[in-house]
Amino acid sequence: MRLDHKLIVSAVEEGSKVLDLGCGDGTLLALLKEQKQCHVSGIEINEQAIYEAMAKGVSVSHGDIDSGLEDYSSKRFDYVILNGSLQEVLHPKKVILEALRVGKKVIVGIPNFCHLPSRLQIFFTGRVPRTKGLPYDWYDTPNLRFLSIKDFRDFCHKHNIRITKETAVLGNRRMAFMRNVLANQGLFLLEKE
Amino acid sequence: MADLGTVKTQFVTFCETPNELLLKSGEKLGPITVAYETYGQLNADKSNAILIFHSLTSDAHAAGFHEGDKKPGWWDPMIGPGKAFDTDKYFVICANVLGGCKGSTGPASTNPKTGQPYGLGFPVVTIEDMCVPQKMLIDHLGIKKLMNIAGGSMGGLLAQKWAIMYPESTESCILIATNTRHTAQQIALHEVARQAIMSDPDWENGVYYNRTIPARGMAVARMIGHITYMSEKSMDEKFGRKLMRKEKVGYDFSTDFEVESYLKYRGESFVQRFDANSYLYLSKALDYFDLTEETGDLIEAFKPAKCAFLVVSFSSDWLYPPYQSQQMVKALKANDLDVSAILIESSYGHDAFLIEVDNQSKVVSHFLQRFEKKSNAVRS
């Protein structure tokens, strides 16, 4: 199991109602359903991924998370998950605030664009970095937003969003210090008063 | 994959005098015969039943072969052993709608009061009215709760109405290439088809039984229908500008293009198998359909619904465009219902619900599996 999935599954309480925005092939939702008896649903934009997610027995609806949340009533979900999808949306601020409206808690997983190898590539090669976690060329990438763990903390502070838990990951290891330099992924548990 | 082999249509009659059905229009109708077919086995606790609703010109014969027929039922690629609606596991029912002409009571049936076919004496029926005799059929079969109801096109209208009228009677609902209210364009297309039939001199105000049928009007109606079922792309791929058994165009009004020949063939074969009055009544029922009629609001309209939904639409369907399915999904979600939805990429237009078997089968079979009661499987 991927470490980020493991950390998310352990953070979610049993029997919760969970919405995964950009749920892909439904792997994480299937884990939450099996291991935490959660009531799960997802939104996904890729048709092929939906077939795979439905094969895992989860409810998925076809749509764009940039425009997909106004259908849901407030605080309808215990958790809304945005794992690895936030950097691909057009209106991240709107999506996070909407996620905090429909969910009591929001779990966000972001790729850290200021991870050390990226910094070194920029510094030494003078080119936009391509790493294992971010393997795309600038002209052919699903990523629209480039942010670091620090940037995300700043965003939450500015918008009065409380980070109740933060974890940083490098591959299959958790990073306890110098997260913004050493980790390639940040995971946050958010709440808003 | 095996097929169902030979199947037979069965009949049951409800609403005998004095228990006629009170229709939405205020008129009463009875007796009402329902023609239906079933495939697979009903399990011991009757928890594996699926009711399929057919489209405008289809009928109860959804799958398998009638004795001596070369062509199977209209949704045979989806229904049968090992198929999406797997008859090794599920008991599948399909009934001809009220107002139809394939065994259920409709305008071509004999009016018990006159001994003659109803013709235009048949009361106007709505989608809601069509659900009632089918519910009587489900009660008659002793099924308290269906595992699923499913319908494409007009069938999807019945399925939505059913989920709202009888919320306790089904676990889940599949809505394919359908919408929540007939739009001006959909009504307009139907009206052209109706006018084609009614302006045929042989139509005779609907009194043509045992005389000459309004074949020309019916054929034109069907030609219009077929254009709306395809997409521009699928027509161009299938026919292009290919000529019909000629090297060059004839500079006359004979059949030049293959597409003309195809439409004529479709029109003529339809005349043999469908009743003109039934076409008028059913198309009108579709046009009257508006889920928001009473509530004024779609979210409110779905409020009584309780089951889980799967909504399927097709990218090139311009008769029931995907955005209409998206509105449906929004309203279902706003009611906190369990909703799955997929927009399937296809160039086949509205017909995709009959043609796109592979992708449709994937979503339907996996969705249905969620509602199986494992301990009650008919066969392992």
Coordinates of C-alpha atoms in Angstrom, one line a residue:
Chain A
M1 CA 0.0 0.0 0.0
R2 CA 1.2 3.5 -0.8
L3 CA 2.4 5.4 2.3
D4 CA 0.1 8.4 1.6
H5 CA -2.9 6.0 1.3
K6 CA -1.8 4.3 4.5
L7 CA -1.6 7.6 6.3
I8 CA -4.9 8.8 5.0
V9 CA -6.7 5.5 5.9
S10 CA -5.3 5.7 9.4
A11 CA -6.5 9.3 9.8
V12 CA -10.1 8.6 8.8
E13 CA -12.5 7.4 11.5
E14 CA -14.5 4.2 11.0
G15 CA -17.8 4.4 9.2
S16 CA -17.3 7.9 7.9
K17 CA -18.8 9.4 4.9
V18 CA -16.0 10.2 2.5
L19 CA -15.8 12.1 -0.8
D20 CA -12.6 11.8 -2.9
L21 CA -12.2 14.6 -5.4
G22 CA -10.2 13.2 -8.3
C23 CA -10.4 9.7 -7.0
G24 CA -8.7 8.1 -10.1
D25 CA -9.1 4.4 -10.2
G26 CA -10.7 4.3 -6.8
T27 CA -7.8 2.6 -5.0
L28 CA -8.0 4.8 -1.9
L29 CA -11.8 4.7 -1.7
A30 CA -11.8 0.9 -1.9
L31 CA -9.3 0.8 1.0
L32 CA -11.4 3.1 3.1
K33 CA -14.5 1.0 2.3
E34 CA -12.8 -2.3 3.2
Q35 CA -10.6 -1.2 6.1
K36 CA -12.7 1.5 7.7
Q37 CA -16.2 0.6 6.5
C38 CA -16.6 4.1 5.1
H39 CA -19.5 5.2 2.9
V40 CA -17.5 6.3 -0.1
S41 CA -18.0 8.2 -3.3
G42 CA -15.7 10.0 -5.7
I43 CA -15.6 12.4 -8.6
E44 CA -13.3 11.7 -11.5
I45 CA -12.8 13.3 -14.9
N46 CA -11.1 10.4 -16.7
E47 CA -13.6 7.9 -18.3
Q48 CA -11.2 4.9 -18.2
A49 CA -10.4 5.5 -14.5
I50 CA -14.2 5.5 -13.8
Y51 CA -14.5 2.0 -15.2
E52 CA -11.7 0.8 -12.9
A53 CA -13.2 2.6 -9.9
M54 CA -16.7 1.2 -10.5
A55 CA -15.1 -2.3 -10.8
K56 CA -14.0 -1.8 -7.2
G57 CA -17.6 -1.2 -6.1
V58 CA -17.4 2.5 -5.3
S59 CA -19.8 5.2 -6.4
V60 CA -18.1 7.6 -8.8
S61 CA -19.5 10.4 -10.8
H62 CA -18.0 11.8 -14.0
G63 CA -17.1 15.4 -13.6
D64 CA -14.7 18.2 -13.1
I65 CA -13.9 19.1 -9.5
D66 CA -13.6 22.7 -10.5
S67 CA -17.3 22.8 -11.0
G68 CA -18.6 19.7 -9.2
L69 CA -19.3 20.6 -5.6
E70 CA -22.2 23.0 -5.7
D71 CA -24.5 19.9 -5.9
Y72 CA -23.7 18.8 -2.4
S73 CA -25.4 20.1 0.7
S74 CA -23.2 21.6 3.5
K75 CA -21.3 19.3 5.9
R76 CA -22.7 16.3 4.1
F77 CA -19.4 14.4 4.3
D78 CA -17.2 13.6 7.3
Y79 CA -14.1 13.9 5.1
V80 CA -13.4 15.3 1.7
I81 CA -10.1 14.2 0.2
L82 CA -8.0 16.0 -2.4
N83 CA -5.0 13.8 -2.8
G84 CA -2.8 14.7 -5.7
S85 CA -5.5 16.5 -7.5
L86 CA -5.4 20.1 -6.1
Q87 CA -2.4 21.1 -8.3
E88 CA -4.5 20.1 -11.4
V89 CA -7.5 22.4 -10.7
L90 CA -8.1 25.8 -12.2
H91 CA -9.5 27.4 -9.1
P92 CA -7.8 25.7 -6.1
K93 CA -9.0 28.3 -3.6
K94 CA -12.6 27.8 -4.6
V95 CA -12.2 24.0 -4.5
I96 CA -10.6 24.0 -1.0
L97 CA -13.3 26.3 0.4
E98 CA -16.0 24.3 -1.2
A99 CA -14.5 21.1 0.1
L100 CA -14.5 22.7 3.6
R101 CA -18.1 23.6 3.1
V102 CA -19.4 20.1 2.1
G103 CA -17.0 18.2 4.4
K104 CA -16.5 18.5 8.2
K105 CA -12.8 17.7 7.6
V106 CA -10.7 18.0 4.5
I107 CA -7.5 15.9 3.7
V108 CA -5.2 17.5 1.2
G109 CA -2.2 15.8 -0.3
I110 CA 0.1 18.0 -2.5
P111 CA 3.3 17.3 -4.4
N112 CA 6.1 19.5 -3.0
F113 CA 7.5 21.4 -5.9
C114 CA 10.3 22.7 -3.7
H115 CA 11.7 19.3 -2.9
L116 CA 15.5 19.2 -2.9
P117 CA 16.1 17.5 -6.3
S118 CA 13.8 20.1 -8.0
R119 CA 15.7 22.9 -6.3
L120 CA 19.0 21.5 -7.5
Q121 CA 17.8 21.0 -11.1
I122 CA 16.7 24.6 -11.3
F123 CA 19.9 25.8 -9.8
F124 CA 22.4 23.7 -11.8
T125 CA 20.6 23.1 -15.1
G126 CA 18.6 26.3 -15.4
R127 CA 15.6 24.3 -16.5
V128 CA 12.2 23.6 -15.0
P129 CA 12.7 20.4 -13.0
R130 CA 11.5 16.9 -14.0
T131 CA 11.6 14.4 -11.1
K132 CA 10.3 10.9 -10.3
G133 CA 7.3 12.4 -8.6
L134 CA 6.8 15.1 -11.3
P135 CA 7.9 13.5 -14.5
Y136 CA 6.2 15.9 -16.9
D137 CA 7.5 18.3 -19.5
W138 CA 6.3 21.9 -19.1
Y139 CA 4.3 21.7 -22.3
D140 CA 2.6 18.4 -21.4
T141 CA 1.6 18.3 -17.8
P142 CA -1.7 18.0 -16.0
N143 CA -0.3 20.3 -13.3
L144 CA -1.6 23.8 -13.4
R145 CA -0.4 24.9 -9.9
F146 CA 3.1 24.8 -8.5
L147 CA 3.3 25.0 -4.7
S148 CA 5.4 23.9 -1.8
I149 CA 4.5 22.7 1.7
K150 CA 5.3 26.2 3.0
D151 CA 3.1 27.8 0.3
F152 CA 0.2 25.6 1.4
R153 CA 0.7 26.5 5.1
D154 CA 0.7 30.2 4.2
F155 CA -2.5 29.7 2.1
C156 CA -4.3 28.1 5.1
H157 CA -3.1 30.8 7.5
K158 CA -4.3 33.5 5.2
H159 CA -7.8 32.0 4.8
N160 CA -8.3 31.0 8.4
I161 CA -8.1 27.3 7.8
R162 CA -6.8 25.3 10.7
I163 CA -4.2 22.6 9.9
T164 CA -5.0 20.0 12.6
K165 CA -2.4 17.6 11.4
E166 CA 0.5 17.7 9.0
T167 CA 2.7 14.9 7.6
A168 CA 5.4 15.0 5.0
V169 CA 6.4 12.0 2.9
L170 CA 9.4 11.1 0.7
G171 CA 8.5 8.0 -1.3
N172 CA 7.7 5.4 1.4
R173 CA 9.2 7.3 4.3
R174 CA 7.9 10.0 6.6
M175 CA 10.0 13.1 7.0
A176 CA 10.1 14.6 10.4
F177 CA 12.3 17.7 9.8
M178 CA 13.1 20.1 6.9
R179 CA 10.0 19.0 5.3
N180 CA 9.8 21.7 2.7
V181 CA 13.3 20.6 1.4
L182 CA 13.4 16.9 2.0
A183 CA 9.8 15.7 1.4
N184 CA 8.2 15.3 -2.1
Q185 CA 4.6 15.2 -0.7
G186 CA 2.8 17.0 2.0
L187 CA -0.4 15.7 3.7
F188 CA -2.7 18.1 5.7
L189 CA -5.8 17.6 7.7
L190 CA -7.9 20.8 7.6
E191 CA -10.8 22.2 9.4
K192 CA -12.5 25.6 9.2
E193 CA -14.4 27.2 12.0
Chain B
M1 CA -21.1 -16.1 -23.9
A2 CA -24.2 -18.3 -24.1
D3 CA -27.5 -16.9 -25.1
L4 CA -31.0 -17.3 -23.7
G5 CA -32.3 -19.5 -26.5
T6 CA -36.0 -19.5 -27.2
V7 CA -38.2 -17.2 -25.1
K8 CA -41.9 -16.6 -25.0
T9 CA -44.0 -13.5 -24.2
Q10 CA -46.5 -14.0 -21.3
F11 CA -49.7 -12.1 -20.6
V12 CA -51.6 -11.0 -17.5
T13 CA -54.7 -8.9 -17.2
F14 CA -55.5 -6.3 -14.5
C15 CA -58.0 -3.6 -13.9
E16 CA -61.1 -5.6 -14.9
T17 CA -64.5 -3.9 -14.4
P18 CA -65.3 -2.3 -12.0
N19 CA -61.6 -1.8 -10.9
E20 CA -60.6 0.2 -13.9
L21 CA -57.4 2.3 -13.7
L22 CA -57.9 6.0 -13.0
L23 CA -55.5 7.7 -15.4
K24 CA -53.8 11.0 -14.9
S25 CA -56.1 12.6 -17.4
G26 CA -59.1 11.7 -15.2
E27 CA -60.3 9.0 -17.6
K28 CA -60.7 5.4 -16.6
L29 CA -59.3 2.4 -18.5
G30 CA -59.8 -1.4 -18.0
P31 CA -59.2 -4.2 -18.5
I32 CA -55.5 -3.7 -19.0
T33 CA -53.4 -6.6 -20.3
V34 CA -49.6 -6.5 -19.8
A35 CA -47.3 -8.5 -22.1
Y36 CA -44.0 -9.4 -20.5
E37 CA -41.0 -11.6 -20.7
T38 CA -38.8 -12.9 -18.0
Y39 CA -35.2 -14.3 -18.2
G40 CA -33.3 -16.2 -15.6
Q41 CA -34.6 -17.6 -12.3
L42 CA -36.3 -15.7 -9.4
N43 CA -34.4 -16.8 -6.2
A44 CA -36.1 -18.1 -3.1
D45 CA -36.5 -14.8 -1.3
K46 CA -37.2 -13.0 -4.5
S47 CA -34.4 -10.5 -4.1
N48 CA -32.7 -10.8 -7.5
A49 CA -35.4 -9.3 -9.7
I50 CA -34.6 -6.5 -12.2
L51 CA -37.3 -4.7 -14.2
I52 CA -36.2 -3.3 -17.6
F53 CA -38.2 -0.5 -19.3
H54 CA -38.1 -0.3 -23.0
S55 CA -37.8 2.7 -25.4
L56 CA -40.5 4.2 -27.6
T57 CA -40.7 1.6 -30.3
S58 CA -39.3 -1.4 -28.5
D59 CA -41.3 -4.0 -26.6
A60 CA -41.3 -6.7 -23.9
H61 CA -39.0 -8.9 -26.1
A62 CA -35.7 -7.6 -24.7
A63 CA -33.6 -10.7 -25.1
G64 CA -33.4 -14.2 -26.5
F65 CA -35.2 -15.5 -29.6
H66 CA -38.8 -16.0 -30.4
E67 CA -39.6 -19.3 -32.0
G68 CA -38.4 -19.2 -35.6
D69 CA -37.0 -15.7 -35.4
K70 CA -33.5 -14.9 -36.8
K71 CA -33.1 -11.7 -34.7
P72 CA -33.0 -11.6 -30.9
G73 CA -34.7 -9.1 -28.6
W74 CA -33.8 -5.5 -28.7
W75 CA -31.2 -5.5 -25.8
D76 CA -29.9 -9.0 -26.2
P77 CA -26.2 -8.0 -26.1
M78 CA -26.9 -6.7 -22.6
I79 CA -29.2 -9.4 -21.2
G80 CA -28.3 -13.1 -20.9
P81 CA -26.0 -15.6 -19.2
G82 CA -22.7 -13.8 -18.3
K83 CA -23.8 -10.5 -19.8
A84 CA -24.3 -7.2 -18.0
F85 CA -27.8 -8.1 -16.8
D86 CA -26.5 -11.6 -16.0
T87 CA -29.4 -14.1 -16.1
D88 CA -27.2 -16.7 -14.3
K89 CA -27.6 -14.4 -11.3
Y90 CA -30.6 -12.2 -11.9
F91 CA -34.3 -12.6 -12.8
V92 CA -34.9 -10.0 -15.5
I93 CA -38.4 -8.8 -16.4
C94 CA -39.4 -6.6 -19.3
A95 CA -43.0 -5.6 -20.0
N96 CA -44.6 -3.8 -23.0
V97 CA -45.9 -0.3 -21.9
L98 CA -49.5 0.7 -21.6
G99 CA -50.4 2.3 -24.9
G100 CA -48.0 0.0 -26.8
C101 CA -48.8 -2.4 -29.6
K102 CA -46.9 -5.5 -28.8
G103 CA -49.3 -7.3 -26.5
S104 CA -50.1 -4.8 -23.9
T105 CA -53.4 -2.8 -24.0
G106 CA -53.1 0.1 -26.4
P107 CA -55.1 1.9 -29.2
A108 CA -55.0 -1.2 -31.4
S109 CA -56.6 -3.3 -28.7
T110 CA -60.3 -4.1 -28.8
N111 CA -62.5 -1.7 -26.8
P112 CA -64.7 -4.1 -24.7
K113 CA -67.5 -1.5 -24.9
T114 CA -67.7 -1.4 -28.7
G115 CA -66.1 -4.6 -29.8
Q116 CA -64.0 -2.5 -32.2
P117 CA -60.3 -1.3 -31.9
Y118 CA -60.0 1.7 -29.6
G119 CA -58.3 3.9 -32.2
L120 CA -58.5 7.5 -31.0
G121 CA -61.1 6.4 -28.4
F122 CA -58.1 5.2 -26.4
P123 CA -57.5 7.6 -23.5
V124 CA -54.2 9.5 -23.5
V125 CA -51.8 7.9 -21.2
T126 CA -48.7 9.4 -19.4
I127 CA -45.4 7.9 -18.3
E128 CA -46.8 7.8 -14.8
D129 CA -49.8 5.8 -16.0
M130 CA -47.5 3.4 -17.7
C131 CA -45.7 2.6 -14.4
V132 CA -49.0 1.5 -12.7
P133 CA -49.7 -1.7 -14.6
Q134 CA -46.1 -2.7 -14.4
K135 CA -46.2 -2.3 -10.6
M136 CA -49.2 -4.5 -10.7
L137 CA -47.2 -7.1 -12.6
I138 CA -44.3 -6.9 -10.0
D139 CA -46.9 -7.4 -7.2
H140 CA -48.5 -10.3 -9.2
L141 CA -45.0 -11.9 -9.4
G142 CA -44.8 -11.7 -5.6
I143 CA -41.8 -9.4 -5.7
K144 CA -41.7 -6.9 -2.8
K145 CA -38.5 -5.2 -3.6
L146 CA -36.7 -5.2 -7.0
M147 CA -32.9 -5.3 -6.9
N148 CA -32.8 -2.9 -9.8
I149 CA -34.8 -1.0 -12.4
A150 CA -33.2 0.1 -15.6
G151 CA -34.2 2.0 -18.8
G152 CA -32.8 3.8 -21.7
S153 CA -34.4 6.7 -23.6
M154 CA -38.2 6.5 -22.9
G155 CA -37.4 3.6 -20.5
G156 CA -35.3 6.0 -18.5
L157 CA -38.4 8.3 -18.0
L158 CA -40.3 5.3 -16.7
A159 CA -37.5 4.3 -14.4
Q160 CA -37.2 7.9 -12.9
K161 CA -40.9 8.1 -12.3
W162 CA -40.9 4.6 -10.8
A163 CA -38.1 5.5 -8.4
I164 CA -40.2 8.5 -7.2
M165 CA -43.6 6.8 -7.2
Y166 CA -42.5 3.6 -5.5
P167 CA -39.4 4.5 -3.5
E168 CA -39.5 1.4 -1.3
S169 CA -39.8 -0.9 -4.3
T170 CA -36.2 -0.9 -5.6
E171 CA -32.7 -1.0 -4.4
S172 CA -31.2 0.8 -7.4
C173 CA -32.0 2.5 -10.7
I174 CA -30.0 2.8 -13.9
L175 CA -30.9 5.7 -16.2
I176 CA -29.4 5.6 -19.7
A177 CA -29.5 8.3 -22.4
T178 CA -32.5 10.0 -20.9
N179 CA -33.7 13.3 -19.3
T180 CA -36.0 14.8 -16.8
R181 CA -38.3 16.7 -19.1
H182 CA -38.9 16.8 -22.8
T183 CA -37.5 20.0 -24.3
A184 CA -38.9 22.0 -27.1
Q185 CA -36.7 20.4 -29.6
Q186 CA -37.7 16.9 -28.6
I187 CA -41.4 17.8 -28.7
A188 CA -40.9 19.5 -32.1
L189 CA -39.3 16.4 -33.6
H190 CA -42.1 14.2 -32.3
E191 CA -44.7 16.7 -33.7
V192 CA -43.2 16.4 -37.2
A193 CA -43.5 12.6 -36.9
R194 CA -47.1 12.8 -35.7
Q195 CA -48.0 15.2 -38.5
A196 CA -46.5 12.9 -41.0
I197 CA -48.8 10.1 -39.8
M198 CA -51.9 12.2 -39.4
S199 CA -51.6 13.8 -42.8
D200 CA -51.5 10.4 -44.5
P201 CA -55.0 10.0 -46.1
D202 CA -55.0 6.4 -45.0
W203 CA -54.8 7.4 -41.3
E204 CA -58.5 8.2 -41.4
N205 CA -58.6 9.7 -37.9
G206 CA -57.2 6.5 -36.5
V207 CA -59.8 4.3 -38.0
Y208 CA -57.7 2.2 -40.3
Y209 CA -57.7 -1.2 -38.7
N210 CA -58.6 -4.0 -41.1
R211 CA -58.1 -1.4 -43.9
T212 CA -55.1 0.2 -45.5
I213 CA -52.6 1.3 -42.8
P214 CA -51.1 4.8 -43.0
A215 CA -47.8 3.3 -44.3
R216 CA -46.4 6.4 -45.9
G217 CA -46.9 8.6 -42.9
M218 CA -45.4 6.0 -40.6
A219 CA -42.4 5.5 -42.8
V220 CA -41.7 9.3 -42.8
A221 CA -42.1 9.3 -39.0
R222 CA -39.6 6.6 -38.7
M223 CA -37.2 8.2 -41.1
I224 CA -37.2 11.3 -38.9
G225 CA -36.7 9.1 -35.8
H226 CA -33.7 7.4 -37.3
I227 CA -32.0 10.7 -38.1
T228 CA -32.4 11.7 -34.4
Y229 CA -31.0 8.4 -33.2
M230 CA -27.7 8.8 -35.1
S231 CA -25.0 11.5 -34.9
E232 CA -23.7 13.5 -37.8
K233 CA -20.4 11.6 -37.4
S234 CA -21.9 8.1 -37.3
M235 CA -24.1 8.9 -40.4
D236 CA -21.1 10.2 -42.3
E237 CA -19.0 7.2 -41.3
K238 CA -21.7 4.7 -42.2
F239 CA -22.9 6.3 -45.5
G240 CA -20.7 9.3 -46.4
R241 CA -21.8 10.3 -49.9
K242 CA -21.8 6.7 -51.2
L243 CA -24.2 6.1 -54.0
M244 CA -26.8 3.4 -54.2
R245 CA -26.0 0.9 -57.0
K246 CA -24.9 3.7 -59.4
E247 CA -21.7 5.2 -60.6
K248 CA -23.0 8.7 -60.7
V249 CA -26.0 10.7 -59.5
G250 CA -29.1 10.3 -61.6
Y251 CA -30.2 14.0 -61.9
D252 CA -33.7 12.9 -61.0
F253 CA -35.6 12.0 -57.9
S254 CA -34.8 8.4 -57.7
T255 CA -32.7 7.1 -54.8
D256 CA -29.1 8.4 -55.3
F257 CA -27.5 8.1 -52.0
E258 CA -27.1 5.1 -49.7
V259 CA -28.4 7.1 -46.7
E260 CA -31.7 7.7 -48.6
S261 CA -32.0 4.0 -49.3
Y262 CA -31.3 3.2 -45.7
L263 CA -33.9 5.6 -44.3
K264 CA -36.5 4.2 -46.8
Y265 CA -35.7 0.7 -45.8
R266 CA -36.0 1.5 -42.1
G267 CA -39.2 3.4 -42.7
E268 CA -40.8 0.5 -44.6
S269 CA -39.8 -2.2 -42.2
F270 CA -41.1 -0.2 -39.3
V271 CA -44.6 0.0 -40.9
Q272 CA -44.9 -3.7 -40.8
R273 CA -44.1 -4.0 -37.0
F274 CA -45.6 -0.9 -35.4
D275 CA -49.1 0.6 -35.0
A276 CA -49.4 4.2 -36.1
N277 CA -51.9 5.2 -33.4
S278 CA -49.6 3.7 -30.8
Y279 CA -46.8 5.9 -32.1
L280 CA -49.0 8.9 -31.7
Y281 CA -50.0 8.0 -28.1
L282 CA -46.5 7.0 -26.9
S283 CA -44.7 10.0 -28.5
K284 CA -47.3 12.3 -26.8
A285 CA -46.7 10.6 -23.4
L286 CA -43.0 11.4 -23.8
D287 CA -43.7 15.0 -24.7
Y288 CA -46.0 15.4 -21.6
F289 CA -43.1 14.2 -19.4
D290 CA -41.8 16.8 -17.0
L291 CA -40.5 15.7 -13.6
T292 CA -40.8 19.2 -12.4
E293 CA -44.4 19.6 -13.4
E294 CA -45.8 19.4 -9.9
T295 CA -42.8 20.6 -7.8
G296 CA -41.5 23.3 -10.1
D297 CA -38.0 22.2 -9.1
L298 CA -36.0 19.1 -10.0
I299 CA -34.3 18.7 -6.6
E300 CA -37.8 18.7 -5.0
A301 CA -39.1 16.3 -7.6
F302 CA -36.5 13.6 -6.7
K303 CA -37.1 14.1 -2.9
P304 CA -39.1 10.9 -2.4
A305 CA -36.5 8.7 -4.2
K306 CA -34.4 6.5 -1.9
C307 CA -32.5 4.1 -4.2
A308 CA -28.9 4.3 -5.5
F309 CA -28.6 5.6 -9.1
L310 CA -26.4 5.1 -12.0
V311 CA -26.7 7.7 -14.8
V312 CA -25.2 6.9 -18.2
S313 CA -25.0 9.4 -21.1
F314 CA -23.2 9.4 -24.4
S315 CA -21.0 12.2 -25.8
S316 CA -22.6 12.4 -29.3
D317 CA -26.3 11.9 -28.2
W318 CA -28.0 15.1 -29.4
L319 CA -31.5 13.8 -28.9
Y320 CA -31.0 13.4 -25.1
P321 CA -27.8 15.4 -24.7
P322 CA -25.4 14.7 -21.8
Y323 CA -26.0 18.0 -20.1
Q324 CA -29.5 16.9 -19.4
S325 CA -28.1 13.8 -17.6
Q326 CA -25.8 16.1 -15.7
Q327 CA -28.7 18.2 -14.4
M328 CA -30.3 14.9 -13.3
V329 CA -27.1 13.9 -11.4
K330 CA -26.9 17.3 -9.7
A331 CA -30.5 17.0 -8.5
L332 CA -29.9 13.5 -7.2
K333 CA -26.8 14.5 -5.4
A334 CA -28.6 17.5 -3.8
N335 CA -30.9 14.9 -2.3
D336 CA -27.9 13.1 -0.7
L337 CA -28.6 10.0 -2.8
D338 CA -25.9 7.5 -3.8
V339 CA -25.2 8.5 -7.4
S340 CA -22.7 7.1 -9.9
A341 CA -22.5 8.8 -13.3
I342 CA -20.5 8.3 -16.5
L343 CA -20.4 10.1 -19.8
I344 CA -19.3 7.5 -22.3
E345 CA -17.3 8.7 -25.3
S346 CA -19.2 7.5 -28.4
S347 CA -19.9 8.6 -32.0
Y348 CA -23.1 6.6 -32.3
G349 CA -25.5 9.3 -31.1
H350 CA -28.6 8.3 -29.1
D351 CA -28.4 4.8 -30.6
A352 CA -25.2 4.3 -28.5
F353 CA -27.3 2.9 -25.7
L354 CA -28.1 -0.1 -28.0
I355 CA -24.6 -0.2 -29.6
E356 CA -22.0 0.7 -27.0
V357 CA -22.2 -2.7 -25.3
D358 CA -18.7 -3.1 -23.9
N359 CA -18.3 0.1 -21.9
Q360 CA -22.0 0.1 -20.8
S361 CA -21.7 -3.6 -19.7
K362 CA -18.7 -2.7 -17.5
V363 CA -20.5 0.0 -15.6
V364 CA -23.8 -1.8 -15.4
S365 CA -22.4 -5.2 -14.2
H366 CA -20.2 -3.6 -11.5
F367 CA -23.0 -1.3 -10.3
L368 CA -25.4 -4.3 -10.1
Q369 CA -22.9 -6.4 -8.1
R370 CA -23.2 -3.9 -5.3
F371 CA -26.8 -4.8 -4.7
E372 CA -26.5 -8.6 -4.9
K373 CA -27.4 -10.5 -1.7
K374 CA -24.6 -12.9 -1.8
S375 CA -26.3 -15.7 0.2
N376 CA -29.2 -15.8 -2.2
A377 CA -27.3 -16.4 -5.5
V378 CA -29.4 -18.7 -7.7
R379 CA -26.4 -20.6 -8.9
S380 CA -22.8 -20.3 -7.8

